[in-house]
One Martini backbone bead per residue (centre of mass of N, CA, C, O) as a GRO file, in nm:
protein
  387
    1MET     BB    1  11.306   5.017   9.878
    2GLY     BB    2  11.186   4.990  10.165
    3THR     BB    3  10.910   4.890  10.364
    4VAL     BB    4  10.684   5.065  10.566
    5ARG     BB    5  10.491   4.959  10.844
    6ILE     BB    6  10.182   5.102  10.961
    7MET     BB    7   9.994   5.044  11.213
    8GLN     BB    8   9.705   5.028  11.344
    9GLN     BB    9   9.540   5.256  11.574
   10ARG     BB   10   9.394   5.337  11.846
   11LEU     BB   11   9.280   5.616  11.994
   12ASP     BB   12   9.350   5.532  12.299
   13GLN     BB   13   9.668   5.492  12.221
   14CYS     BB   14   9.678   5.830  12.146
   15ALA     BB   15   9.644   6.026  12.389
   16VAL     BB   16   9.908   6.184  12.420
   17PRO     BB   17   9.935   6.321  12.139
   18LEU     BB   18   9.655   6.456  12.152
   19LEU     BB   19   9.698   6.626  12.408
   20GLN     BB   20   9.936   6.781  12.291
   21ALA     BB   21   9.778   6.907  12.059
   22ILE     BB   22   9.568   7.057  12.227
   23ARG     BB   23   9.770   7.237  12.378
   24CYS     BB   24   9.886   7.375  12.128
   25LEU     BB   25   9.610   7.492  12.017
   26ARG     BB   26   9.560   7.652  12.308
   27ALA     BB   27   9.774   7.829  12.279
   28GLU     BB   28   9.928   8.103  12.279
   29GLY     BB   29   9.857   8.306  11.998
   30GLY     BB   30   9.837   8.317  11.684
   31LEU     BB   31   9.729   8.173  11.403
   32SER     BB   32  10.008   8.074  11.306
   33ALA     BB   33  10.089   7.919  11.565
   34ARG     BB   34   9.850   7.717  11.554
   35GLN     BB   35   9.912   7.598  11.279
   36ASP     BB   36  10.191   7.489  11.352
   37ALA     BB   37  10.093   7.302  11.581
   38LEU     BB   38   9.908   7.126  11.409
   39THR     BB   39  10.117   7.025  11.204
   40GLU     BB   40  10.309   6.893  11.406
   41ALA     BB   41  10.105   6.698  11.533
   42ALA     BB   42  10.049   6.540  11.274
   43GLY     BB   43  10.340   6.445  11.218
   44VAL     BB   44  10.388   6.296  11.485
   45LEU     BB   45  10.139   6.109  11.483
   46ALA     BB   46  10.234   5.980  11.190
   47GLN     BB   47  10.539   5.935  11.174
   48SER     BB   48  10.669   6.153  10.995
   49ASP     BB   49  10.861   6.381  10.776
   50ARG     BB   50  10.593   6.541  10.684
   51ALA     BB   51  10.390   6.848  10.716
   52ALA     BB   52  10.078   7.010  10.603
   53LEU     BB   53   9.886   7.318  10.563
   54TYR     BB   54   9.563   7.383  10.410
   55LEU     BB   55   9.378   7.678  10.305
   56GLN     BB   56   9.106   7.868  10.255
   57GLN     BB   57   9.149   8.171  10.041
   58GLN     BB   58   8.939   8.305   9.848
   59GLY     BB   59   8.914   8.006   9.701
   60ILE     BB   60   9.216   7.934   9.787
   61LEU     BB   61   9.466   7.694   9.804
   62CYS     BB   62   9.701   7.723  10.076
   63CYS     BB   63  10.001   7.724  10.225
   64VAL     BB   64  10.058   7.784  10.597
   65SER     BB   65  10.218   7.507  10.683
   66VAL     BB   66  10.538   7.354  10.791
   67TRP     BB   67  10.677   7.024  10.866
   68ARG     BB   68  10.992   6.887  10.987
   69LYS     BB   69  11.177   6.642  11.132
   70VAL     BB   70  11.501   6.731  11.035
   71ALA     BB   71  11.430   6.988  10.885
   72THR     BB   72  11.394   7.288  10.772
   73PRO     BB   73  11.147   7.471  10.701
   74PRO     BB   74  11.016   7.598  10.438
   75THR     BB   75  10.933   7.847  10.256
   76LEU     BB   76  10.617   8.013  10.151
   77ASP     BB   77  10.658   8.240   9.934
   78ALA     BB   78  10.693   8.033   9.669
   79ALA     BB   79  10.420   7.925   9.690
   80LEU     BB   80  10.166   7.784   9.523
   81PRO     BB   81   9.868   7.735   9.435
   82MET     BB   82   9.628   7.521   9.414
   83VAL     BB   83   9.515   7.303   9.178
   84GLU     BB   84   9.192   7.211   9.124
   85HIS     BB   85   9.248   6.974   8.890
   86TRP     BB   86   9.387   6.793   9.067
   87PRO     BB   87   9.310   6.474   9.113
   88PRO     BB   88   9.335   6.435   9.427
   89LEU     BB   89   9.173   6.693   9.494
   90ARG     BB   90   8.916   6.623   9.336
   91GLN     BB   91   8.858   6.364   9.495
   92MET     BB   92   8.835   6.493   9.778
   93ARG     BB   93   8.598   6.686   9.707
   94ALA     BB   94   8.395   6.462   9.618
   95THR     BB   95   8.428   6.263   9.890
   96LEU     BB   96   8.550   6.370  10.165
   97GLU     BB   97   8.824   6.203  10.159
   98ALA     BB   98   9.093   6.042  10.189
   99VAL     BB   99   9.424   6.052  10.035
  100CYS     BB  100   9.647   5.817   9.856
  101ILE     BB  101  10.004   5.797   9.768
  102PRO     BB  102  10.212   5.535   9.772
  103ASP     BB  103  10.365   5.621   9.481
  104THR     BB  104  10.500   5.901   9.346
  105ASP     BB  105  10.670   5.784   9.103
  106ALA     BB  106  10.387   5.655   8.972
  107HIS     BB  107  10.261   5.934   8.951
  108PRO     BB  108  10.161   6.138   8.689
  109SER     BB  109  10.101   6.431   8.878
  110TRP     BB  110  10.308   6.497   9.103
  111ALA     BB  111  10.510   6.710   8.972
  112ASP     BB  112  10.288   6.939   8.924
  113MET     BB  113  10.269   7.009   9.267
  114LEU     BB  114  10.544   7.093   9.404
  115GLU     BB  115  10.514   7.414   9.402
  116ALA     BB  116  10.256   7.383   9.620
  117MET     BB  117  10.464   7.187   9.806
  118PRO     BB  118  10.651   7.241  10.054
  119GLY     BB  119  10.888   6.981  10.094
  120ALA     BB  120  10.785   6.732   9.894
  121ARG     BB  121  11.042   6.666   9.791
  122GLY     BB  122  11.109   6.312   9.827
  123MET     BB  123  10.841   6.193   9.859
  124LYS     BB  124  10.682   5.863   9.846
  125THR     BB  125  10.445   5.921  10.051
  126TRP     BB  126  10.095   6.042  10.033
  127ILE     BB  127   9.868   6.233  10.248
  128ALA     BB  128   9.518   6.337  10.256
  129LEU     BB  129   9.326   6.544  10.494
  130PRO     BB  130   9.027   6.654  10.544
  131LEU     BB  131   8.870   6.963  10.655
  132LEU     BB  132   8.566   6.937  10.825
  133HIS     BB  133   8.289   7.189  10.832
  134ASP     BB  134   7.967   7.193  10.791
  135GLY     BB  135   8.016   7.039  10.499
  136ARG     BB  136   8.302   7.178  10.461
  137MET     BB  137   8.613   7.261  10.314
  138LEU     BB  138   8.885   7.423  10.460
  139GLY     BB  139   9.095   7.184  10.398
  140PHE     BB  140   9.428   7.032  10.451
  141LEU     BB  141   9.626   6.753  10.531
  142ASP     BB  142   9.969   6.663  10.487
  143ILE     BB  143  10.154   6.352  10.443
  144GLY     BB  144  10.508   6.252  10.460
  145TYR     BB  145  10.740   6.007  10.308
  146VAL     BB  146  11.068   5.896  10.229
  147GLU     BB  147  10.930   5.621  10.245
  148ARG     BB  148  10.772   5.361  10.161
  149THR     BB  149  10.413   5.342  10.251
  150ASP     BB  150  10.178   5.146  10.414
  151TYR     BB  151   9.848   5.293  10.421
  152LEU     BB  152   9.549   5.262  10.602
  153LEU     BB  153   9.232   5.409  10.538
  154GLY     BB  154   9.005   5.463  10.804
  155GLU     BB  155   8.774   5.532  11.044
  156SER     BB  156   8.989   5.428  11.278
  157ASN     BB  157   9.188   5.624  11.213
  158VAL     BB  158   9.373   5.857  11.380
  159LEU     BB  159   9.398   6.073  11.154
  160VAL     BB  160   9.098   6.107  11.100
  161GLU     BB  161   9.032   6.196  11.387
  162PHE     BB  162   9.223   6.438  11.393
  163ALA     BB  163   9.097   6.594  11.154
  164SER     BB  164   8.829   6.647  11.296
  165PHE     BB  165   8.950   6.809  11.528
  166ALA     BB  166   9.112   7.017  11.356
  167ALA     BB  167   8.871   7.153  11.214
  168GLN     BB  168   8.755   7.282  11.469
  169ALA     BB  169   9.010   7.441  11.545
  170VAL     BB  170   9.027   7.606  11.284
  171ALA     BB  171   8.748   7.739  11.293
  172GLN     BB  172   8.792   7.883  11.565
  173SER     BB  173   9.051   8.039  11.490
  174MET     BB  174   8.932   8.190  11.246
  175ALA     BB  175   8.702   8.332  11.396
  176LEU     BB  176   8.883   8.480  11.596
  177ALA     BB  177   9.062   8.626  11.387
  178GLU     BB  178   8.830   8.779  11.246
  179GLU     BB  179   8.735   8.935  11.494
  180GLN     BB  180   9.006   9.076  11.551
  181ALA     BB  181   9.033   9.207  11.272
  182ARG     BB  182   8.779   9.379  11.276
  183ALA     BB  183   8.866   9.547  11.520
  184ARG     BB  184   9.132   9.650  11.397
  185TYR     BB  185   9.010   9.784  11.143
  186ALA     BB  186   8.821   9.977  11.289
  187LEU     BB  187   9.047  10.129  11.436
  188MET     BB  188   9.198  10.222  11.189
  189ARG     BB  189   8.972  10.384  11.056
  190THR     BB  190   8.921  10.578  11.287
  191SER     BB  191   9.203  10.700  11.297
  192ILE     BB  192   9.210  10.803  11.003
  193ALA     BB  193   8.946  10.969  11.008
  194GLU     BB  194   9.030  11.167  11.231
  195ALA     BB  195   9.276  11.281  11.079
  196LEU     BB  196   9.114  11.386  10.834
  197ARG     BB  197   8.935  11.591  10.994
  198ASP     BB  198   9.205  11.754  11.107
  199THR     BB  199   9.268  11.794  10.792
  200ARG     BB  200   9.312  12.040  10.521
  201GLN     BB  201   9.556  11.946  10.384
  202THR     BB  202   9.594  11.743  10.122
  203THR     BB  203   9.884  11.638  10.151
  204ALA     BB  204   9.867  11.552  10.450
  205LEU     BB  205   9.621  11.372  10.424
  206THR     BB  206   9.727  11.160  10.214
  207HIS     BB  207   9.986  11.075  10.360
  208HIS     BB  208   9.855  10.959  10.610
  209ALA     BB  209   9.676  10.745  10.481
  210VAL     BB  210   9.897  10.583  10.329
  211SER     BB  211  10.098  10.524  10.560
  212ALA     BB  212   9.902  10.391  10.762
  213LEU     BB  213   9.798  10.160  10.576
  214THR     BB  214  10.066  10.035  10.483
  215GLN     BB  215  10.166   9.963  10.769
  216ALA     BB  216   9.921   9.804  10.883
  217LEU     BB  217   9.938   9.589  10.619
  218GLU     BB  218  10.232   9.533  10.532
  219CYS     BB  219  10.334   9.687  10.285
  220SER     BB  220  10.553   9.800  10.037
  221TRP     BB  221  10.331   9.989   9.883
  222GLY     BB  222  10.184  10.324   9.856
  223ALA     BB  223   9.912  10.506   9.676
  224LEU     BB  224   9.793  10.814   9.525
  225TYR     BB  225   9.557  10.881   9.272
  226PHE     BB  226   9.467  11.149   9.049
  227ALA     BB  227   9.258  11.316   8.854
  228LEU     BB  228   9.274  11.443   8.542
  229ASP     BB  229   9.269  11.498   8.240
  230GLU     BB  230   9.105  11.260   8.060
  231GLY     BB  231   9.140  11.037   8.308
  232VAL     BB  232   9.409  11.086   8.419
  233LEU     BB  233   9.647  10.947   8.647
  234SER     BB  234   9.812  11.098   8.926
  235ARG     BB  235  10.061  11.100   9.143
  236ARG     BB  236  10.063  11.235   9.475
  237THR     BB  237  10.121  10.993   9.688
  238GLU     BB  238  10.361  10.809   9.904
  239TYR     BB  239  10.469  10.477  10.040
  240LEU     BB  240  10.785  10.332  10.152
  241ALA     BB  241  10.922  10.065  10.249
  242ASP     BB  242  11.168   9.917  10.382
  243GLY     BB  243  11.374   9.770  10.129
  244HIS     BB  244  11.238   9.926   9.888
  245HIS     BB  245  11.192   9.958   9.525
  246ILE     BB  246  11.091  10.203   9.284
  247ASP     BB  247  11.014  10.195   8.953
  248GLN     BB  248  10.896  10.300   8.647
  249ARG     BB  249  10.737  10.043   8.566
  250LEU     BB  250  10.514  10.061   8.779
  251ASP     BB  251  10.395  10.334   8.695
  252ILE     BB  252  10.324  10.256   8.406
  253ALA     BB  253  10.135  10.017   8.470
  254LEU     BB  254   9.936  10.169   8.656
  255ARG     BB  255   9.841  10.381   8.452
  256SER     BB  256   9.716  10.176   8.262
  257ILE     BB  257   9.513  10.054   8.463
  258LEU     BB  258   9.381  10.328   8.569
  259SER     BB  259   9.270  10.431   8.297
  260LEU     BB  260   9.036  10.213   8.305
  261MET     BB  261   8.926  10.275   8.602
  262ALA     BB  262   8.831  10.581   8.550
  263HIS     BB  263   8.532  10.467   8.428
  264GLN     BB  264   8.514  10.262   8.691
  265ALA     BB  265   8.402  10.167   8.977
  266GLY     BB  266   8.628   9.990   9.213
  267THR     BB  267   8.792   9.666   9.276
  268LEU     BB  268   9.131   9.536   9.276
  269VAL     BB  269   9.237   9.186   9.301
  270VAL     BB  270   9.578   9.059   9.360
  271SER     BB  271   9.751   8.772   9.486
  272ASN     BB  272   9.888   8.622   9.212
  273LEU     BB  273  10.056   8.723   8.940
  274LYS     BB  274  10.190   8.459   8.828
  275THR     BB  275   9.924   8.238   8.853
  276SER     BB  276   9.675   8.395   8.804
  277PRO     BB  277   9.415   8.353   8.568
  278LYS     BB  278   9.220   8.573   8.721
  279VAL     BB  279   9.245   8.866   8.545
  280GLU     BB  280   9.252   9.151   8.434
  281ALA     BB  281   9.325   9.275   8.130
  282SER     BB  282   9.510   9.506   8.234
  283VAL     BB  283   9.695   9.314   8.396
  284ALA     BB  284   9.776   9.112   8.177
  285ALA     BB  285   9.913   9.336   7.993
  286ASN     BB  286  10.116   9.408   8.266
  287ARG     BB  287  10.261   9.162   8.396
  288GLU     BB  288  10.562   9.178   8.307
  289LEU     BB  289  10.613   9.462   8.422
  290LEU     BB  290  10.542   9.398   8.718
  291LEU     BB  291  10.741   9.163   8.762
  292ALA     BB  292  10.996   9.332   8.694
  293ALA     BB  293  10.923   9.524   8.955
  294GLY     BB  294  10.830   9.295   9.192
  295VAL     BB  295  10.536   9.219   9.166
  296GLU     BB  296  10.280   9.001   9.332
  297ALA     BB  297  10.070   9.208   9.467
  298MET     BB  298   9.735   9.378   9.464
  299LEU     BB  299   9.543   9.681   9.568
  300ILE     BB  300   9.252   9.848   9.422
  301SER     BB  301   9.080  10.164   9.496
  302THR     BB  302   8.847  10.378   9.427
  303LEU     BB  303   8.768  10.727   9.412
  304SER     BB  304   8.397  10.734   9.461
  305PRO     BB  305   8.156  10.920   9.608
  306HIS     BB  306   7.969  10.967   9.313
  307GLN     BB  307   8.052  10.749   9.090
  308GLN     BB  308   8.315  10.929   9.048
  309VAL     BB  309   8.628  10.915   8.942
  310GLN     BB  310   8.913  11.068   9.131
  311GLY     BB  311   9.074  10.793   9.195
  312ALA     BB  312   9.341  10.595   9.370
  313LEU     BB  313   9.412  10.317   9.581
  314VAL     BB  314   9.745  10.175   9.634
  315LEU     BB  315   9.859   9.835   9.686
  316VAL     BB  316  10.183   9.670   9.737
  317GLN     BB  317  10.342   9.349   9.680
  318MET     BB  318  10.674   9.236   9.739
  319GLY     BB  319  10.834   8.911   9.695
  320ALA     BB  320  10.521   8.818   9.755
  321SER     BB  321  10.249   8.672   9.797
  322ARG     BB  322   9.886   8.757   9.855
  323ILE     BB  323   9.609   8.721  10.067
  324TRP     BB  324   9.326   8.901  10.055
  325ASN     BB  325   9.114   8.973  10.282
  326ASP     BB  326   8.805   9.093  10.345
  327GLY     BB  327   8.894   9.303  10.558
  328GLU     BB  328   9.108   9.447  10.384
  329VAL     BB  329   8.928   9.530  10.149
  330MET     BB  330   8.724   9.694  10.317
  331LEU     BB  331   8.924   9.895  10.437
  332VAL     BB  332   9.024  10.018  10.171
  333GLU     BB  333   8.749  10.114  10.073
  334GLN     BB  334   8.689  10.300  10.316
  335VAL     BB  335   8.941  10.480  10.295
  336ALA     BB  336   8.889  10.576  10.009
  337MET     BB  337   8.626  10.719  10.082
  338ASP     BB  338   8.739  10.905  10.302
  339VAL     BB  339   8.940  11.049  10.121
  340ALA     BB  340   8.746  11.158   9.910
  341LEU     BB  341   8.577  11.328  10.112
  342ALA     BB  342   8.813  11.492  10.232
  343VAL     BB  343   8.909  11.619   9.968
  344GLU     BB  344   8.642  11.750   9.895
  345GLN     BB  345   8.616  11.920  10.151
  346SER     BB  346   8.884  12.070  10.119
  347ARG     BB  347   8.807  12.199   9.848
  348LEU     BB  348   8.554  12.352   9.946
  349ILE     BB  349   8.692  12.518  10.163
  350ALA     BB  350   8.888  12.659   9.970
  351GLN     BB  351   8.670  12.793   9.797
  352LEU     BB  352   8.531  12.953  10.024
  353GLU     BB  353   8.782  13.108  10.111
  354ALA     BB  354   8.829  13.242   9.837
  355ARG     BB  355   8.556  13.386   9.819
  356SER     BB  356   8.585  13.540  10.083
  357GLU     BB  357   8.838  13.693   9.995
  358VAL     BB  358   8.710  13.836   9.754
  359ALA     BB  359   8.479  13.975   9.908
  360ARG     BB  360   8.663  14.126  10.105
  361ASN     BB  361   8.818  14.287   9.890
  362GLU     BB  362   8.571  14.425   9.765
  363THR     BB  363   8.478  14.568  10.022
  364ASP     BB  364   8.739  14.723  10.075
  365ALA     BB  365   8.731  14.879   9.806
  366LEU     BB  366   8.459  15.027   9.852
  367VAL     BB  367   8.534  15.168  10.113
  368ALA     BB  368   8.778  15.319   9.998
  369ALA     BB  369   8.620  15.473   9.778
  370ALA     BB  370   8.423  15.619   9.969
  371ASN     BB  371   8.644  15.768  10.143
  372HIS     BB  372   8.759  15.919   9.856
  373ALA     BB  373   8.518  16.075   9.789
  374PRO     BB  374   8.372  16.354   9.689
  375ILE     BB  375   8.156  16.568   9.849
  376GLY     BB  376   8.005  16.702   9.605
  377VAL     BB  377   7.870  16.454   9.503
  378VAL     BB  378   7.690  16.412   9.747
  379VAL     BB  379   7.542  16.692   9.742
  380ALA     BB  380   7.428  16.677   9.449
  381ASP     BB  381   7.234  16.435   9.530
  382SER     BB  382   7.082  16.643   9.681
  383PRO     BB  383   6.811  16.816   9.746
  384PRO     BB  384   6.693  17.113   9.726
  385ASP     BB  385   6.590  17.367   9.887
  386GLY     BB  386   6.230  17.374   9.904
  387LEU     BB  387   6.143  17.086   9.761
   0.00000   0.00000   0.00000
């Protein structure tokens, strides 16, 4: 196959592509739209056939955007997280410099990472550009060519310059998205907490909390489990998103996991059930059962207002892995605490009302007995005249 030679270009010769990239990155839209714009700009600027953007999410490098020159971009749902010990990635982390694989057919570990790089199959030359901000690597851009390409990476290379600019744009977009997410999560929690305060019936209270949280975080399924005798957790209420089906295998696996969590308060986060090597032993023991039920990711937070586990709030993602961000984890933990306190308050109010009803009945019974008591009994209790 012929070799394509891409000559080095000065940054001032690429002013038009860079200005177009800046306009795309500053365009209105969410974080995903800006990431797509950045990825496309990198691909066009490099005159490549494919470009992809990878970002750190809770310590895991995942593909968040893919651009293809002539083909439809592949779906990201099936993409696996980047393996940290992959040699090119390890080299880039160590040197914080761009990495190039001139001939992927001759690279010994190229095939090992294709599952983590959507659309990379068929690329003959591959380039990775680290996105550095304040001395840390936010992620990287990868560039692919379907024909063997000799590409020299140096400090004057326009792609290296673009990666520096892109890192700042990514950092700003992520900071803005985090700020907006914090405000959105705070509003969600306030709304749910207000509804919990206005509801005294436990069933209505728990259903509102589960359905509101499951829909807000766009999860497949959500449920509340409450502690019964001997630490066993029983499902009290659930919410199932449209198009999803829950079978008995999920309930069996969750009961097994929750039975161990019933003795220790905490939060369990699983982002990719298929590939994550670091999962709790209880999850690892039930991995096959969960996968058979269609579960890809889940988030569980115990209901423990006084460090005593009273139940658990469970959110499940089916059909695709999911990176739970810090804001989502915090929101679920806060709602779990709010639910636990609301349920406890509802239970106390019910107990007080029951006691009040018993006291009222006892008072009514005493009054009725007094009203029907014989008068002679009352007279006999009075002292005789003259004494």
